[in-house]
GROMACS .gro file of C-alpha atoms in nm:
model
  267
    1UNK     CA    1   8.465  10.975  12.216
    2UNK     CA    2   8.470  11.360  12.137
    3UNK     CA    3   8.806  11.402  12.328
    4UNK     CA    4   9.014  11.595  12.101
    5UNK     CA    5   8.878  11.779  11.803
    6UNK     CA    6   8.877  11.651  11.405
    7UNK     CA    7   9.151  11.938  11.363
    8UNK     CA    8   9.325  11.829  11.624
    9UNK     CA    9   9.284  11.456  11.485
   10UNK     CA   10   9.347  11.558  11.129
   11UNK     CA   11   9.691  11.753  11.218
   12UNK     CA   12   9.805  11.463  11.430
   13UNK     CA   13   9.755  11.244  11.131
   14UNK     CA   14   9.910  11.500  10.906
   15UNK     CA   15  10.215  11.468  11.116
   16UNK     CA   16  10.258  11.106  11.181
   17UNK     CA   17  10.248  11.120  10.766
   18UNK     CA   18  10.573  11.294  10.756
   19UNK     CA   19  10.342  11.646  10.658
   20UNK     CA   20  10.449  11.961  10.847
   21UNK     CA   21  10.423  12.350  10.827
   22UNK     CA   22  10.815  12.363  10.742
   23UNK     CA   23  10.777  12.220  10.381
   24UNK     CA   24  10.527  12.378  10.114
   25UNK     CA   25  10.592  12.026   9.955
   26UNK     CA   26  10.425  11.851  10.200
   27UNK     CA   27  10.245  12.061  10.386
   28UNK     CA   28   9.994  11.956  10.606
   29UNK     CA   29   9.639  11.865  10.354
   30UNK     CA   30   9.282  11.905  10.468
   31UNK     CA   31   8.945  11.799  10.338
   32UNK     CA   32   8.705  12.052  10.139
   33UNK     CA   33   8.398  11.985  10.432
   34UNK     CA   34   8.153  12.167  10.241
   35UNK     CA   35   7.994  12.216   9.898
   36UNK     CA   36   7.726  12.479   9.972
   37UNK     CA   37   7.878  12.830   9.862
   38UNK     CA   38   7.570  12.976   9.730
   39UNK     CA   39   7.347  12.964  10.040
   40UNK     CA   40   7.237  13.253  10.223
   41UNK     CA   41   7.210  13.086  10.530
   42UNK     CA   42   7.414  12.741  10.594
   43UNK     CA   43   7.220  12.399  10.709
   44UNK     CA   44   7.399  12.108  10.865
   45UNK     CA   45   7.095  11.937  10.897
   46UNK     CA   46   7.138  11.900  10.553
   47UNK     CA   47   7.403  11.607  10.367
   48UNK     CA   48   7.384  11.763  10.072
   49UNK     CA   49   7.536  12.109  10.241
   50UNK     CA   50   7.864  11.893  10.251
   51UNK     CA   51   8.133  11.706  10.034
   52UNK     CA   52   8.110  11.381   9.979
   53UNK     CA   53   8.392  11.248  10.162
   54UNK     CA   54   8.407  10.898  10.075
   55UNK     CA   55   8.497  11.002   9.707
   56UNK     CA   56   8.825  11.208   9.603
   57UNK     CA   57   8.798  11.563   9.442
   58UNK     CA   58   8.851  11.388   9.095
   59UNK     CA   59   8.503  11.166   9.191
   60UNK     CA   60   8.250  11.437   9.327
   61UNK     CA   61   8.028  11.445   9.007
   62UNK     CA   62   7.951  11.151   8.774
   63UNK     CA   63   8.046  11.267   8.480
   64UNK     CA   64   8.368  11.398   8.569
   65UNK     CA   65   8.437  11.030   8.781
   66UNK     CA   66   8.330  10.889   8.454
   67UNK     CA   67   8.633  11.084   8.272
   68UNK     CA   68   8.897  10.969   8.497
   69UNK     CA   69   8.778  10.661   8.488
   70UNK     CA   70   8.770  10.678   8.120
   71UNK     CA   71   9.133  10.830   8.164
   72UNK     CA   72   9.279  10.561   8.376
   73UNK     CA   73   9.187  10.315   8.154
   74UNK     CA   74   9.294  10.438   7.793
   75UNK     CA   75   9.618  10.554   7.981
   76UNK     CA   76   9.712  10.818   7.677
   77UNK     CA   77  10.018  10.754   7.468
   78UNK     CA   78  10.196  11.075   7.647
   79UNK     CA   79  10.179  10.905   8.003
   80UNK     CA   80  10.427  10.722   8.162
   81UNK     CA   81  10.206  10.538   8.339
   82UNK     CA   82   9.842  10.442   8.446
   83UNK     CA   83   9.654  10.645   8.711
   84UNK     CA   84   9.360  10.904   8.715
   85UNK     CA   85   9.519  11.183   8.833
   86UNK     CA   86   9.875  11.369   8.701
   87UNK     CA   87   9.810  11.680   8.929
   88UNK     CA   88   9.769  11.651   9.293
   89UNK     CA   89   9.530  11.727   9.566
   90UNK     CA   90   9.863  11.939   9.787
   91UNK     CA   91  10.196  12.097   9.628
   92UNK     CA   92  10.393  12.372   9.687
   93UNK     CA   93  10.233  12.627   9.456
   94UNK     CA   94   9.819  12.524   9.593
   95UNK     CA   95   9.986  12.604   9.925
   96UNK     CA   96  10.151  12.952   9.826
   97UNK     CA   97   9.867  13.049   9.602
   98UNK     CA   98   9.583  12.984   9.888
   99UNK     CA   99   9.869  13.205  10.131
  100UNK     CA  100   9.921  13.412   9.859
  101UNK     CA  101   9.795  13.787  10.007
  102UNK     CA  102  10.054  13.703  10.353
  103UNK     CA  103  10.413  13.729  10.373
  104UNK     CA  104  10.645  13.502  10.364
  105UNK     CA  105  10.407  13.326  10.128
  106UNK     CA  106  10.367  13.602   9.902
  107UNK     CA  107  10.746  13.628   9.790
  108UNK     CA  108  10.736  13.185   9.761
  109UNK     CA  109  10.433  13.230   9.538
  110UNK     CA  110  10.568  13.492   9.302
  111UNK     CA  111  10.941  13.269   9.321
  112UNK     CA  112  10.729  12.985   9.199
  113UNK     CA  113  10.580  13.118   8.926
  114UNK     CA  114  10.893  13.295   8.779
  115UNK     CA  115  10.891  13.664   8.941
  116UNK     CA  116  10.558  13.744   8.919
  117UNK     CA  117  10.174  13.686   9.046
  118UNK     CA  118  10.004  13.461   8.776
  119UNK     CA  119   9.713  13.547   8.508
  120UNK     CA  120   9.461  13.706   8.722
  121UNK     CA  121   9.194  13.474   8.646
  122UNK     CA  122   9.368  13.201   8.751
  123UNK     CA  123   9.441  13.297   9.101
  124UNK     CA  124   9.344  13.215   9.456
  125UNK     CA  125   8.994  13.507   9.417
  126UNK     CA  126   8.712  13.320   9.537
  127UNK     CA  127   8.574  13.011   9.762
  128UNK     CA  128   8.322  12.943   9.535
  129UNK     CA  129   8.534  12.945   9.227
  130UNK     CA  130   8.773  12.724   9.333
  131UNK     CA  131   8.525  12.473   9.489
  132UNK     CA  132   8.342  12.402   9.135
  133UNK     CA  133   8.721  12.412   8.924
  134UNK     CA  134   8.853  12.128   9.190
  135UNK     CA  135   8.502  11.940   9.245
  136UNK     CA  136   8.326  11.989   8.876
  137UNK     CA  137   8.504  12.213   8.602
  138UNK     CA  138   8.890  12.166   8.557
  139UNK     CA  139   9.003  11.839   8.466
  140UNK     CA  140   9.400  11.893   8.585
  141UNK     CA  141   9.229  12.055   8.910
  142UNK     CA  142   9.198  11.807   9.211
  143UNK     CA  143   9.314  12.082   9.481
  144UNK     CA  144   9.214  11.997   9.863
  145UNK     CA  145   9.230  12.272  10.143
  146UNK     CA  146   9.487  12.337  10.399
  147UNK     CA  147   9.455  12.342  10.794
  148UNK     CA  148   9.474  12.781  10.748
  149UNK     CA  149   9.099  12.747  10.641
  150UNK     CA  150   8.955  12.673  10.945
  151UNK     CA  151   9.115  12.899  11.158
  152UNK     CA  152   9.311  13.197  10.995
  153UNK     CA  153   9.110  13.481  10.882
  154UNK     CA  154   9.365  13.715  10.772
  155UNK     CA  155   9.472  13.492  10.508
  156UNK     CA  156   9.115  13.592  10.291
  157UNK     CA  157   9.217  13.940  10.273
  158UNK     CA  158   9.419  14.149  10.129
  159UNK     CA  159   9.576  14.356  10.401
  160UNK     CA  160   9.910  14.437  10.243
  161UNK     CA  161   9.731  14.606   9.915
  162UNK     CA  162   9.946  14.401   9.679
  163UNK     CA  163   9.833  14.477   9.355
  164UNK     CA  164   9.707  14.133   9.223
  165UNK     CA  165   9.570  14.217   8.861
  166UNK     CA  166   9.262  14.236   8.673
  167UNK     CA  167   9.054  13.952   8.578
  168UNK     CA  168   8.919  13.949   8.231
  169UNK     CA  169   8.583  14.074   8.358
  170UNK     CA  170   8.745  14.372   8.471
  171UNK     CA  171   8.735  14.251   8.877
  172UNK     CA  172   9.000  14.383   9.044
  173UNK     CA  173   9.149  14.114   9.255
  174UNK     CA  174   9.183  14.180   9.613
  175UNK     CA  175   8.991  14.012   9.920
  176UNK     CA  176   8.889  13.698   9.848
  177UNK     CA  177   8.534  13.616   9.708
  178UNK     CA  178   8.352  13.461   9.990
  179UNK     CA  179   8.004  13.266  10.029
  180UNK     CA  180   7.676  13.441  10.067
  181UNK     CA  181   7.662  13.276  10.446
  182UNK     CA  182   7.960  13.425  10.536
  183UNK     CA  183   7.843  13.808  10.467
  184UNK     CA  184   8.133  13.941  10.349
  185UNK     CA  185   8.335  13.891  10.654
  186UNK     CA  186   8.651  13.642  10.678
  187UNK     CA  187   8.579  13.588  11.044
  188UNK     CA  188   8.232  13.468  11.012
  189UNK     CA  189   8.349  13.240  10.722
  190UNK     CA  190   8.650  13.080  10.950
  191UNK     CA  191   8.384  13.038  11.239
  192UNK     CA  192   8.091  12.826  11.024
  193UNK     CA  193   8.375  12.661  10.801
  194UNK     CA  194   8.560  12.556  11.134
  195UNK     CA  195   8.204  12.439  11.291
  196UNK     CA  196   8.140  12.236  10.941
  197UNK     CA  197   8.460  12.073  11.015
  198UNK     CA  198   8.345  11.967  11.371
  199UNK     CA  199   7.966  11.884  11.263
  200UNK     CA  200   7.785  11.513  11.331
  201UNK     CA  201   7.818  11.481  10.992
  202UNK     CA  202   8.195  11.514  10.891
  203UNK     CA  203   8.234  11.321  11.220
  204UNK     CA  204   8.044  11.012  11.090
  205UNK     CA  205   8.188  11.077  10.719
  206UNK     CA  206   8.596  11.243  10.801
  207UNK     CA  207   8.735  10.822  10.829
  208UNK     CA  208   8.619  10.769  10.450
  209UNK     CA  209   8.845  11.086  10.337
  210UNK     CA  210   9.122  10.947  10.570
  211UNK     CA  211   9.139  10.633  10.401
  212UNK     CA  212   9.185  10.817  10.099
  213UNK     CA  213   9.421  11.039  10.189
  214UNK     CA  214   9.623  10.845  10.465
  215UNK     CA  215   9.522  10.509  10.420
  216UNK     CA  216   9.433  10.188  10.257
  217UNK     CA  217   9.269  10.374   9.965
  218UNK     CA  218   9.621  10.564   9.923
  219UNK     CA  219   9.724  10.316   9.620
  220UNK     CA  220   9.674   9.932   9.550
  221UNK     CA  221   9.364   9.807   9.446
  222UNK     CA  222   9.159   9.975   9.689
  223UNK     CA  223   9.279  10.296   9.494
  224UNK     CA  224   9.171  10.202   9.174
  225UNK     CA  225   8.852  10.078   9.281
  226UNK     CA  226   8.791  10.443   9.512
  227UNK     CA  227   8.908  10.659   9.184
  228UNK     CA  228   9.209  10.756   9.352
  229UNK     CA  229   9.526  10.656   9.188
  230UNK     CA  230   9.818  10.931   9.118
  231UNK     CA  231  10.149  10.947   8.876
  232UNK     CA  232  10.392  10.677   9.013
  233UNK     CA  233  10.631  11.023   9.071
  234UNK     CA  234  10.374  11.128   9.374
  235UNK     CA  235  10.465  10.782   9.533
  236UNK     CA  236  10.771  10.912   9.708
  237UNK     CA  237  10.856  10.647   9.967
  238UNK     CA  238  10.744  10.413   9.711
  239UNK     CA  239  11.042  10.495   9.517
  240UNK     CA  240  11.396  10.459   9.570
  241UNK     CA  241  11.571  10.745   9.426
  242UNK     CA  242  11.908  10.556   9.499
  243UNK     CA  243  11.878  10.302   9.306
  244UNK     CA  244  11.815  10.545   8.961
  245UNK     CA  245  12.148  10.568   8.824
  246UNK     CA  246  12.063  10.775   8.534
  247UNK     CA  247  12.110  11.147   8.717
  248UNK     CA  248  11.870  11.330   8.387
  249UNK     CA  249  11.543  11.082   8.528
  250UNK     CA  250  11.655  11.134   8.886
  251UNK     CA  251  11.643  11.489   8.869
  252UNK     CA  252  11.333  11.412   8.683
  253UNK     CA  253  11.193  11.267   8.868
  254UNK     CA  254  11.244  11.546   9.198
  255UNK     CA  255  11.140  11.823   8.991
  256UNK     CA  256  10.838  11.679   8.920
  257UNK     CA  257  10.752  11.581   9.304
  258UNK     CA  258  10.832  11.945   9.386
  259UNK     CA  259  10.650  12.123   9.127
  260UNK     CA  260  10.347  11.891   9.166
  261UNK     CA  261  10.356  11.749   9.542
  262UNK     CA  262  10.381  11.406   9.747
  263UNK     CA  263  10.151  11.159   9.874
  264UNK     CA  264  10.163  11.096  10.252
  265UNK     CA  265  10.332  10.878  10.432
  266UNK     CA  266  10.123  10.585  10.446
  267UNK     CA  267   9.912  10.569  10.825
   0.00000   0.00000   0.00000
């Protein structure tokens, strides 16, 4: 009925799924919308200028569906169980390093990783970069976005001057990389992203990534069939830590949901 807005829809699901702002663990989790970042000018006229979002990160090409798939069911010797995916699509650290140029999120970032900002190449340095490692390139890379993309700006550049490293091609790491459409300016890119996000299209499509995400694709059946099935450890109201006497797999068992994130509560 167009009364309230997909963000609007998408954060009130977010919430009733036990995600919120106050926990980088499960912190609210929004779709990619888009997968045109080389475009001069953006069409949304155009399906193919979006996601698919009736298939999970780990499903947007064939051939890397076909390795999870492949994955799932050799289930390797060093896995404790089956599923396609042993990273996740939210956790602490995707949070911090997409936040990573604004305070407090700075100081959580570098606490995460030890003291320090990570390997230069493998930070938070570019839209486009980070679209083809979680949709294409990077098999342990299944990242989705958070609500900050469609609406906060200042989080794309580097206002504070931290001094973020060198990547091996010599780049200097500071704003973030942004797409051609977006002309260099963080503003523009919140404005067409955030317009994506509200398009006929991702209206007629958002439900399919909702069932993925907060629904009946979450795990069961449905999940294996949609490509979408996580480490039992993600599970967390599917397991009940009280009844795990042994304290060495309980604790486990919670450093491995906090390092590597939570599904949501199921909707």
């Amino acid at each position: 009925k167009r009364e309230i807005s997909n963000f609007d829809y998408l954060m009130y699901l977010n919430t009733l799924a036990g995600r919120s702002y106050n926990d980088y663990m499960q912190y609210p989790v929004f779709p990619w919308v888009l997968a045109d970042y080389h475009s001069e000018i953006l069409n949304f006229s155009n399906p193919h200028t979006f996601r698919d979002l009736s298939k999970p990160m780990g499903a947007q090409t064939v051939e890397r569906k076909r390795k999870f798939i492949q994955r799932y069911n050799e289930v390797e010797k060093n896995l404790s169980a089956q599923c396609h995916y042993c990273t996740h699509y939210s956790s602490a650290i995707i949070v911090a390093s997409y936040l990573v140029r604004m305070e407090p999120f700075t100081q959580t970032f570098c606490s995460l990783q030890g003291g320090s900002f990570d390997v230069a190449d493998r930070m938070f340095h570019s839209v486009k970069s980070t679209w083809e490692s979680a949709s294409r390139d990077n098999m342990s890379d299944v990242r989705e976005l958070i609500p900050e993309f469609f609406y906060l700006p200042e989080f794309l550049t580097n206002a504070n001057h931290f001094e973020l490293g060198c990547m091996q091609d010599g780049t200097v790491l500071g704003d973030v990389q942004l797409p051609p459409w977006a002309d260099g300016d963080p503003h523009k890119f919140i404005l067409l992203h955030r317009q994506a996000l509200e398009s006929d299209y991702v209206s007629a499509h958002l439900h399919h990534w909702i069932d993925l995400i907060f629904g009946h694709k979450q795990h069961g059946s449905a999940a294996v069939e949609a490509v979408n099935t996580y480490h039992p450890y993600f599970y967390g109201d599917k397991m009940d830590l009280n009844n795990i006497k042994d304290p060495l797999i309980k604790s486990t068992i919670l450093g491995f949901i906090s390092n590597f994130g939570q599904i949501p509560k199921q909707v």
